[in-house]
mmCIF file of C-alpha atoms and ligand atoms in Angstrom:
data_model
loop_
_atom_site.group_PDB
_atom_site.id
_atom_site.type_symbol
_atom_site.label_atom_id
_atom_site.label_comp_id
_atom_site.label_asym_id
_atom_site.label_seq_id
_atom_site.Cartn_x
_atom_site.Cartn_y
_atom_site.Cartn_z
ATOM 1 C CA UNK A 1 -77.610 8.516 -70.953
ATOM 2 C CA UNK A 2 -80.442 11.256 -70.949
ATOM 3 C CA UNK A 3 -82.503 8.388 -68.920
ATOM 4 C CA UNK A 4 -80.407 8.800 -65.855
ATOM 5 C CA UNK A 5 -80.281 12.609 -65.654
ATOM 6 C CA UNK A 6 -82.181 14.352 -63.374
ATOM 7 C CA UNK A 7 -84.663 17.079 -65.460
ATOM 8 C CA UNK A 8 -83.599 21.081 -63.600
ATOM 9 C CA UNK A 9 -87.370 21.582 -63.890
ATOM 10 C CA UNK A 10 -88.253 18.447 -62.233
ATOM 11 C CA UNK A 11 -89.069 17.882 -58.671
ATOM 12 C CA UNK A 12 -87.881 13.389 -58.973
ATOM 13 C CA UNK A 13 -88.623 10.436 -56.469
ATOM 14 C CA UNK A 14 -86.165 7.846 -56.640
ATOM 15 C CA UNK A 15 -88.885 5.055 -57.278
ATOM 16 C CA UNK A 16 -88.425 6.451 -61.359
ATOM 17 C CA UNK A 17 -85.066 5.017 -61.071
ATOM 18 C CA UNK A 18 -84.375 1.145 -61.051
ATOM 19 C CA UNK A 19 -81.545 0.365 -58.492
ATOM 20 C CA UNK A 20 -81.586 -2.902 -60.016
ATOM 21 C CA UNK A 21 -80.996 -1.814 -63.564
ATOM 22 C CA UNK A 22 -78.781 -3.768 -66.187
ATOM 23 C CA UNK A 23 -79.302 -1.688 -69.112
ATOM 24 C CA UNK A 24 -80.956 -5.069 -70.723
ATOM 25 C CA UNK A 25 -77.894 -6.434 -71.147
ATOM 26 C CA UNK A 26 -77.185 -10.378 -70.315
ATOM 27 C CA UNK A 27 -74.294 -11.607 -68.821
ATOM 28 C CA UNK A 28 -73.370 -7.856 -68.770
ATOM 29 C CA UNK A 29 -70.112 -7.948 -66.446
ATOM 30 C CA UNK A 30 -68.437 -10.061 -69.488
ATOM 31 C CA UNK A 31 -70.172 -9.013 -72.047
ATOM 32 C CA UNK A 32 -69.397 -5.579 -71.397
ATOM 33 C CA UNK A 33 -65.297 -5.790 -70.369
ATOM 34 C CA UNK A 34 -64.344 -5.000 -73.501
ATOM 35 C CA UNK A 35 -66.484 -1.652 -74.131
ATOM 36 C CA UNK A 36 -65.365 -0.842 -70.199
ATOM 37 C CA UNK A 37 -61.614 -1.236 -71.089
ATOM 38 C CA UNK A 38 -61.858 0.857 -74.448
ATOM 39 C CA UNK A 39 -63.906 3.531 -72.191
ATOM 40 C CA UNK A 40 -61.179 3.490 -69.364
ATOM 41 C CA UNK A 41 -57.918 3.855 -72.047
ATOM 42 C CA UNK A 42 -59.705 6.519 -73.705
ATOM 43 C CA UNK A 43 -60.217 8.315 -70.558
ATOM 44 C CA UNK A 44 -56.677 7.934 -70.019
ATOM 45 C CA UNK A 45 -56.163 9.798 -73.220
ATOM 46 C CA UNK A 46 -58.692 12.402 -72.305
ATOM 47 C CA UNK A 47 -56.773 13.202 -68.709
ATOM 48 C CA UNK A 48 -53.657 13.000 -70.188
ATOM 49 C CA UNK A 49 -55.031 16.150 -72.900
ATOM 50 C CA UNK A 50 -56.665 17.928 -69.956
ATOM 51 C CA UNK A 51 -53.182 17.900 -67.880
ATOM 52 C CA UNK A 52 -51.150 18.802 -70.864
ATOM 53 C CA UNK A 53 -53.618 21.615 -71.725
ATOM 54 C CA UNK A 54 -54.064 22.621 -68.568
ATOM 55 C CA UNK A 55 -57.533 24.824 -69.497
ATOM 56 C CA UNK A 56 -60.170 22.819 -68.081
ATOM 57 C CA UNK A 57 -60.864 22.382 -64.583
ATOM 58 C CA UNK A 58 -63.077 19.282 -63.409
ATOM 59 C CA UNK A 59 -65.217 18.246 -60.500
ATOM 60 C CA UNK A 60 -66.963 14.668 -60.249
ATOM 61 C CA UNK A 61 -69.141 14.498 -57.009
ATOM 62 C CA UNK A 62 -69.921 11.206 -55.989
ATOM 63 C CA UNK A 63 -72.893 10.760 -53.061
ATOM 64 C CA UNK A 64 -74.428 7.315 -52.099
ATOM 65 C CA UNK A 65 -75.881 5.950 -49.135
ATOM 66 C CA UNK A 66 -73.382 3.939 -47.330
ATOM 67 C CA UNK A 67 -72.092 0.958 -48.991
ATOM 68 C CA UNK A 68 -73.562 2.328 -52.550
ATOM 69 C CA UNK A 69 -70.246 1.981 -54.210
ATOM 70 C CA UNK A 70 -67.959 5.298 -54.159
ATOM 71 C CA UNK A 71 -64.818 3.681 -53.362
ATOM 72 C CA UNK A 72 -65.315 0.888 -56.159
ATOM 73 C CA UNK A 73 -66.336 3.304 -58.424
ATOM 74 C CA UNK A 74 -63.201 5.505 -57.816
ATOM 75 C CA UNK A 75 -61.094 2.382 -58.248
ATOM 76 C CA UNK A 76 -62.586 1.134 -61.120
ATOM 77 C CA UNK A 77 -63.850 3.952 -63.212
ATOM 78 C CA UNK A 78 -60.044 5.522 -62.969
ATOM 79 C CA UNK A 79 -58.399 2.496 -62.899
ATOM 80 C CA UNK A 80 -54.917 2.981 -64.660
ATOM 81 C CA UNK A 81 -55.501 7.112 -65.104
ATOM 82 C CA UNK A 82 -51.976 8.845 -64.683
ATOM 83 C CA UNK A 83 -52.552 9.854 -60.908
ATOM 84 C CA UNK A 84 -51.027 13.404 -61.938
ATOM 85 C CA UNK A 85 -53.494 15.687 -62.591
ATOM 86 C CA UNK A 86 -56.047 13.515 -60.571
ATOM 87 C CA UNK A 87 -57.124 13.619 -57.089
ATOM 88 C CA UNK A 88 -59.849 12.304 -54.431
ATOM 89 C CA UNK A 89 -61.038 14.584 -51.932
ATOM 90 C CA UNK A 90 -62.981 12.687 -49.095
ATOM 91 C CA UNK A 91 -65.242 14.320 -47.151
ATOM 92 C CA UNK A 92 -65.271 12.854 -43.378
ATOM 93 C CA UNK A 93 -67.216 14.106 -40.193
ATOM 94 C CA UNK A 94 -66.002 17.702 -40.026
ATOM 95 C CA UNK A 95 -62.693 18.988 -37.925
ATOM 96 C CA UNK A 96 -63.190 21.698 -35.691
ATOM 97 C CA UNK A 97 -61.830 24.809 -37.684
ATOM 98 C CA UNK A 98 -64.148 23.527 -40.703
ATOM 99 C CA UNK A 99 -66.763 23.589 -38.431
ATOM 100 C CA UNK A 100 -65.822 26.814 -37.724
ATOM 101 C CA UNK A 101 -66.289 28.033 -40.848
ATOM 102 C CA UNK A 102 -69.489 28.326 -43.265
ATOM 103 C CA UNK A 103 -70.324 24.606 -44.944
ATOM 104 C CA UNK A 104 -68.820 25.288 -48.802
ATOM 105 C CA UNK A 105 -65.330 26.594 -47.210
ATOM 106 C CA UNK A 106 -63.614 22.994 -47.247
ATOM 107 C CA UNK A 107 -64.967 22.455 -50.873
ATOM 108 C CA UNK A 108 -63.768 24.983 -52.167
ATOM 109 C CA UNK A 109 -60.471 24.449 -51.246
ATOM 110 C CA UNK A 110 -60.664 21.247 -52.633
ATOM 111 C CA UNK A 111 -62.126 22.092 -56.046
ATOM 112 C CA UNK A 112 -60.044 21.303 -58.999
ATOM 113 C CA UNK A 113 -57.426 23.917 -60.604
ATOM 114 C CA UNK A 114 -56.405 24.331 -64.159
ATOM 115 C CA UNK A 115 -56.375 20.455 -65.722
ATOM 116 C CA UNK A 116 -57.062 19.158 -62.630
ATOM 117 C CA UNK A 117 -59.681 16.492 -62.236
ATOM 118 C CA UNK A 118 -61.042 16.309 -58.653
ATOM 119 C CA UNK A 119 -63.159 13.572 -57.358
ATOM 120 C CA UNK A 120 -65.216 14.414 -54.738
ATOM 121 C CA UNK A 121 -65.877 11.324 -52.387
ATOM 122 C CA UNK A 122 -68.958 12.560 -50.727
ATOM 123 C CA UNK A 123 -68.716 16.479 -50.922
ATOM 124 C CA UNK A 124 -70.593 19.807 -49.304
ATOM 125 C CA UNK A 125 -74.118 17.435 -50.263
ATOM 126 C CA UNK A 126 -73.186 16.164 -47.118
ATOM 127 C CA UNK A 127 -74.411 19.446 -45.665
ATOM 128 C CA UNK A 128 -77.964 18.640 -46.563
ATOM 129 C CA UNK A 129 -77.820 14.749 -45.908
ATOM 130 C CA UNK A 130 -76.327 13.875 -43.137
ATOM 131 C CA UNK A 131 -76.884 17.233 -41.249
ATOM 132 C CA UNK A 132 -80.575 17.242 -42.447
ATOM 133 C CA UNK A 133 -81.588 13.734 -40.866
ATOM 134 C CA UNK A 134 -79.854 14.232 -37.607
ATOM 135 C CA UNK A 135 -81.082 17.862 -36.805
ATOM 136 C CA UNK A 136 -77.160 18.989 -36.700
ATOM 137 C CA UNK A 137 -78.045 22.312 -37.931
ATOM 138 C CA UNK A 138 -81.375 24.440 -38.059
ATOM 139 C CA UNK A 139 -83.597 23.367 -40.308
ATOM 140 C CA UNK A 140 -84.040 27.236 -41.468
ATOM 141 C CA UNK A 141 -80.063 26.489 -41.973
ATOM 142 C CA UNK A 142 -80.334 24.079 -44.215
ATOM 143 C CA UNK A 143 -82.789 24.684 -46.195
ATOM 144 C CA UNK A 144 -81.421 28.262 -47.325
ATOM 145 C CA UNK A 145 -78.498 25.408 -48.443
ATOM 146 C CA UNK A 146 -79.289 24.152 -51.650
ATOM 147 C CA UNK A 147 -79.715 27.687 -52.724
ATOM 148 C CA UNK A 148 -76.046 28.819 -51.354
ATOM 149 C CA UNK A 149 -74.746 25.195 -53.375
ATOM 150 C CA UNK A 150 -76.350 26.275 -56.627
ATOM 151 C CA UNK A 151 -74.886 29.791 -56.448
ATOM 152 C CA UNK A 152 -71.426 28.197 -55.621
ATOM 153 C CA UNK A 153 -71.366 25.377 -58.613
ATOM 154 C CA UNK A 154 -72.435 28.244 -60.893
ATOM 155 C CA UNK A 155 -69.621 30.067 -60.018
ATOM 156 C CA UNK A 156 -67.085 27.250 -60.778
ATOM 157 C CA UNK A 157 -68.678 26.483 -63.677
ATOM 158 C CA UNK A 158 -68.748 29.989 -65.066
ATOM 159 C CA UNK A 159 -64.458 30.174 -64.097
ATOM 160 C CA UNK A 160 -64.034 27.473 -66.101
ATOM 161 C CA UNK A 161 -65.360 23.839 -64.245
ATOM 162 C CA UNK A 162 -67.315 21.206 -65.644
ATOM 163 C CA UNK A 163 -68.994 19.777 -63.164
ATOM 164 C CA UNK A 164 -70.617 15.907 -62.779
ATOM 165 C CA UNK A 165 -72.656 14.686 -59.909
ATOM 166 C CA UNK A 166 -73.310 11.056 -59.640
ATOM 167 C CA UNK A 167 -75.939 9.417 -57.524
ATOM 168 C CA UNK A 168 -75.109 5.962 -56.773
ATOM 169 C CA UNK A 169 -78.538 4.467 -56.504
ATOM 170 C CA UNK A 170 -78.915 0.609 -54.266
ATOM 171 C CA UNK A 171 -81.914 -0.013 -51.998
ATOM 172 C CA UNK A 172 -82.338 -1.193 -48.983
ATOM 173 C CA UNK A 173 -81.636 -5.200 -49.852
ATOM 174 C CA UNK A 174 -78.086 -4.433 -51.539
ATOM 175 C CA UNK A 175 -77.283 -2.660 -48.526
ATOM 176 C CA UNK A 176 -78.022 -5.446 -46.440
ATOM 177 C CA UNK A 177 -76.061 -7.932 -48.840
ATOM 178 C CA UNK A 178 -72.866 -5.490 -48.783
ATOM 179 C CA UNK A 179 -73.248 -4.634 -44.947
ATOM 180 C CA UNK A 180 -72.947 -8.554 -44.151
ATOM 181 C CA UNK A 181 -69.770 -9.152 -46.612
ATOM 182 C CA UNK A 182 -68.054 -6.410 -44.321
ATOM 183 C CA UNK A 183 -68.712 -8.623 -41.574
ATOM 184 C CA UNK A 184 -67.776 -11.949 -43.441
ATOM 185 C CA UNK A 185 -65.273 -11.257 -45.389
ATOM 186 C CA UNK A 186 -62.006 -11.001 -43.248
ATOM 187 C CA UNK A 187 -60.327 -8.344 -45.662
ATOM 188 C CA UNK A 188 -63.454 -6.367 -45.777
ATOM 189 C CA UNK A 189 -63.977 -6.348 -41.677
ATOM 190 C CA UNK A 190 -62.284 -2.810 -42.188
ATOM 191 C CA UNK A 191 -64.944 -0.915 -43.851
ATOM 192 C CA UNK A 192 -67.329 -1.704 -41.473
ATOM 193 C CA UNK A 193 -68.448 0.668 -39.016
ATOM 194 C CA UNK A 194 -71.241 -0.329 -36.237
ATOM 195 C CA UNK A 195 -72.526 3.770 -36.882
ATOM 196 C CA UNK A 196 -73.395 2.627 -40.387
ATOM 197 C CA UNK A 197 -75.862 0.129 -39.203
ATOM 198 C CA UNK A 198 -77.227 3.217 -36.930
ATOM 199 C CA UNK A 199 -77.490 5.169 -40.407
ATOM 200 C CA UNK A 200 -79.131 2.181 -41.910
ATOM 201 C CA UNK A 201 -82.296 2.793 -39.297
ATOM 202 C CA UNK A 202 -82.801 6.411 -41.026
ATOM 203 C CA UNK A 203 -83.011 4.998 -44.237
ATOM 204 C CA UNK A 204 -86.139 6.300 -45.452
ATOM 205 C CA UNK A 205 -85.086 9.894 -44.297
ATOM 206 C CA UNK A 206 -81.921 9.397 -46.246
ATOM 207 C CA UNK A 207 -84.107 8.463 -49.753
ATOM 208 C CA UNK A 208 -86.449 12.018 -48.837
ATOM 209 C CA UNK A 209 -82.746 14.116 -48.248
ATOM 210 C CA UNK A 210 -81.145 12.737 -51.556
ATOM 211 C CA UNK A 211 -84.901 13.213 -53.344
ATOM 212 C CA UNK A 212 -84.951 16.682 -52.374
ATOM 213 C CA UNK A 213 -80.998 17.086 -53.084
ATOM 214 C CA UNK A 214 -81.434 15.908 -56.408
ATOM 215 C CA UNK A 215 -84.489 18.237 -57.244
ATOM 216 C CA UNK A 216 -82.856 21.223 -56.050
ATOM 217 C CA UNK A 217 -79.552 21.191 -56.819
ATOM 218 C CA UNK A 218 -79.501 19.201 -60.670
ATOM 219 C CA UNK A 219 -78.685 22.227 -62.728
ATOM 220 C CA UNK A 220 -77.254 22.549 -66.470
ATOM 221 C CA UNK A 221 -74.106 23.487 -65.369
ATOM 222 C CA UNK A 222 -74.104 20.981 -62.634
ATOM 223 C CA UNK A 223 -76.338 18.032 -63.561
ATOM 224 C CA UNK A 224 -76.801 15.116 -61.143
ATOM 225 C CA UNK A 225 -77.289 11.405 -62.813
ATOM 226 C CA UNK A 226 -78.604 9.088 -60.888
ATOM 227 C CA UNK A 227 -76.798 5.542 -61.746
ATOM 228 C CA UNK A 228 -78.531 2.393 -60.787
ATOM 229 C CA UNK A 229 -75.593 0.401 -58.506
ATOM 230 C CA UNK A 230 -76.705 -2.888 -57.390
ATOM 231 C CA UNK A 231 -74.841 -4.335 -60.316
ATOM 232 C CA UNK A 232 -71.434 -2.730 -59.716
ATOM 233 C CA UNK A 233 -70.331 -3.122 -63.795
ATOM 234 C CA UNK A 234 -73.412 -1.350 -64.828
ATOM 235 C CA UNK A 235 -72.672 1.834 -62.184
ATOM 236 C CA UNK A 236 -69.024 1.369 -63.473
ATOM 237 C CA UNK A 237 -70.001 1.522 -67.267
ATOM 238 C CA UNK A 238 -72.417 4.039 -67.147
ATOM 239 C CA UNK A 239 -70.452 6.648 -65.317
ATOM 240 C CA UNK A 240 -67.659 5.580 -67.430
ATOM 241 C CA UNK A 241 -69.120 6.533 -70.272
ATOM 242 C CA UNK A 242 -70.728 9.745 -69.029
ATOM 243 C CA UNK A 243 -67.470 11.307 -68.129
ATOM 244 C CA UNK A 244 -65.638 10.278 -71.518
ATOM 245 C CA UNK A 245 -68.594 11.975 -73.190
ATOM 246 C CA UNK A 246 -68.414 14.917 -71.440
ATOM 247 C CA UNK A 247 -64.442 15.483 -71.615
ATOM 248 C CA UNK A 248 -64.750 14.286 -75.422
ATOM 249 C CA UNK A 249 -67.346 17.425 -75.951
ATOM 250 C CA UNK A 250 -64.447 19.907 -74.556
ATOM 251 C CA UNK A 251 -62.526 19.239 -77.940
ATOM 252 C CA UNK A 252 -59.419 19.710 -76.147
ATOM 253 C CA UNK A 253 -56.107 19.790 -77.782
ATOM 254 C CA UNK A 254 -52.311 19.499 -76.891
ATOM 255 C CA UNK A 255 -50.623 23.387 -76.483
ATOM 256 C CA UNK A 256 -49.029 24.975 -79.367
ATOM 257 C CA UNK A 257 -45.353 23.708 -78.925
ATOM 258 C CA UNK A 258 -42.586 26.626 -78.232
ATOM 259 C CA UNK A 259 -41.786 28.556 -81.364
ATOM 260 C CA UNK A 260 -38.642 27.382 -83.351
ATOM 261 C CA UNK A 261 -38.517 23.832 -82.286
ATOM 262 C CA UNK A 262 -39.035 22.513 -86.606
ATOM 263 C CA UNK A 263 -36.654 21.055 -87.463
ATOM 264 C CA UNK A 264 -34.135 20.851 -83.875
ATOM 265 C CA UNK A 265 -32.102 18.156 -83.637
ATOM 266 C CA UNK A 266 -30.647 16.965 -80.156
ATOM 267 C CA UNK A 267 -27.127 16.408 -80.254
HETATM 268 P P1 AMP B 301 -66.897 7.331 -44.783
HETATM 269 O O1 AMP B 301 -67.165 8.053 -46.082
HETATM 270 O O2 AMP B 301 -67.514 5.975 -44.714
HETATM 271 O O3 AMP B 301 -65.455 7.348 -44.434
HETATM 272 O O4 AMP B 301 -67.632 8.154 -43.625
HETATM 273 C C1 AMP B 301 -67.520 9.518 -43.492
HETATM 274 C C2 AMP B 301 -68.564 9.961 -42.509
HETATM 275 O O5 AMP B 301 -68.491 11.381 -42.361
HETATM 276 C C3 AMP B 301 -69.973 9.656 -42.962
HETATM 277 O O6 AMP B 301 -70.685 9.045 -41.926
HETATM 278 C C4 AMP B 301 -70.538 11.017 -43.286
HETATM 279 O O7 AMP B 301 -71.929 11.112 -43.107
HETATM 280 C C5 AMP B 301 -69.772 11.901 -42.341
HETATM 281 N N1 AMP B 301 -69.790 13.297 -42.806
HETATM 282 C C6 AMP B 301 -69.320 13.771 -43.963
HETATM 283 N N2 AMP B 301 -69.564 15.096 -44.066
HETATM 284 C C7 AMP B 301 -70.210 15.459 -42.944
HETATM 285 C C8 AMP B 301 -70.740 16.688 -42.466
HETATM 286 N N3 AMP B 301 -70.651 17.812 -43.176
HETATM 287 N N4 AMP B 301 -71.332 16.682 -41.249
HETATM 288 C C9 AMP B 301 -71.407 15.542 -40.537
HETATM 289 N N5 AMP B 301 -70.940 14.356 -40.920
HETATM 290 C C10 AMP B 301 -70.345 14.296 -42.118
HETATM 291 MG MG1 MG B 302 -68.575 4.368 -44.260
#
């Protein structure tokens, strides 16, 4: 897994990264189903420990360009996970009292409590992406950002979150491919939004934001991965198995039962 994670010291371009990426795996989406199902039941035992302990705190940030393959991830990666103890926090165009506010306030009220697993779909990155390539705020604003995000993510770490950032990496040509289902596939008409074929004209400005996000912000308490996505089981696997890694390394274990219960019989 050490091949997708972005170095602290390193300043990255995405070109290091194939989008197209399979692992070297052949027919990987069947080959692969049965590795993906033992990953997802042992997650399930993993969440279920983390809820019954109720010690750990985690935060998964997701952050793609449009139509890189949050939602699927979400639905596949947690497929079957006991929605107690699990939650998605989406991060939309701002409302007027968050605007109000300083750019990290409506994270943090989202972030994850005591065996709480939070999924951030898109997150306060948005605060150097989106905002960055359409001038929304003061470049002297934004930049002082990354800095302000680090200090923040150290924080939760140090109370007691463990933090994963995924990158879900497609170029230019998936996008296109997944764009145009939107548009031909009657149940997918939904998803698609005429502004994301504005955002698709800023493309390149988008790959400099999420170069620079990823250089800045990839810490050891916070590390960003950048998962190749064309091939949706691939993105599915790998973050899969990077989460069930990381929640295996907490050695958690079920709490000490009351005192006195050896031996009770219910009558
Ligand atoms: P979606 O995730 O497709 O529902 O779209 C949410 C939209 O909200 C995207 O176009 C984001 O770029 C936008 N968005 C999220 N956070 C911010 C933010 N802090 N400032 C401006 N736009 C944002
Ligand atoms: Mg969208």
């Amino acid at each position: 897994m050490k091949k997708y994670l972005v170095d602290p010291t390193q300043k990255i371009t995405l070109d290091h990264w194939n989008p197209n990426d399979n692992g070297g795996i052949k027919n990987g989406k069947k080959m692969t189903r049965p590795l993906f199902a033992e990953l997802n039941q042992e997650l399930e035992r993993l969440q279920e420990l983390l809820y019954a302990q109720s010690k750990h705190k985690v935060l998964i940030v997701l952050q793609a360009t449009d139509t890189g393959g949050k939602d699927g991830t979400i639905r596949h990666v947690f497929d079957g996970v006991n929605p107690q103890g699990v939650r998605v926090a989406s991060f939309k165009q701002p409302t007027k009292a968050e605007l109000a506010h300083d750019f990290l306030w409506r994270a943090h009220q989202q972030a994850p409590g005591n065996g709480e697993i939070v999924i951030f779909n898109r997150s306060h990155y948005e605060d150097v992406l989106v905002v960055r390539v359409h001038n929304l705020v003061p470049r002297n604003q934004w930049q002082k950002r990354y800095e302000h995000i680090n200090a923040f993510e150290k924080m939760l770490a140090d109370e007691g979150t463990t933090i994963l950032k995924f990158f879900l990496h497609v170029d230019a040509d998936q996008q296109k491919e997944r764009l145009q289902e939107r548009l031909d596939r009657p149940e997918k008409n939904w998803k698609f939004s005429k502004s994301d074929l504005n955002e698709r004209a800023y493309w390149s400005d988008y790959q400099k934001a999420f170069e620079e996000m990823l250089s800045k912000t990839s810490q050891s308490w916070a590390p960003w991965y950048v998962i190749p996505a064309n091939r949706k089981w691939y993105r599915n696997l790998l973050i899969s198995k990077i989460i069930v890694e990381k929640l295996q390394r907490l050695e958690m274990a079920f709490p000490d039962p009351e005192p006195g219960l050896e031996g009770l019989v219910i009558t």
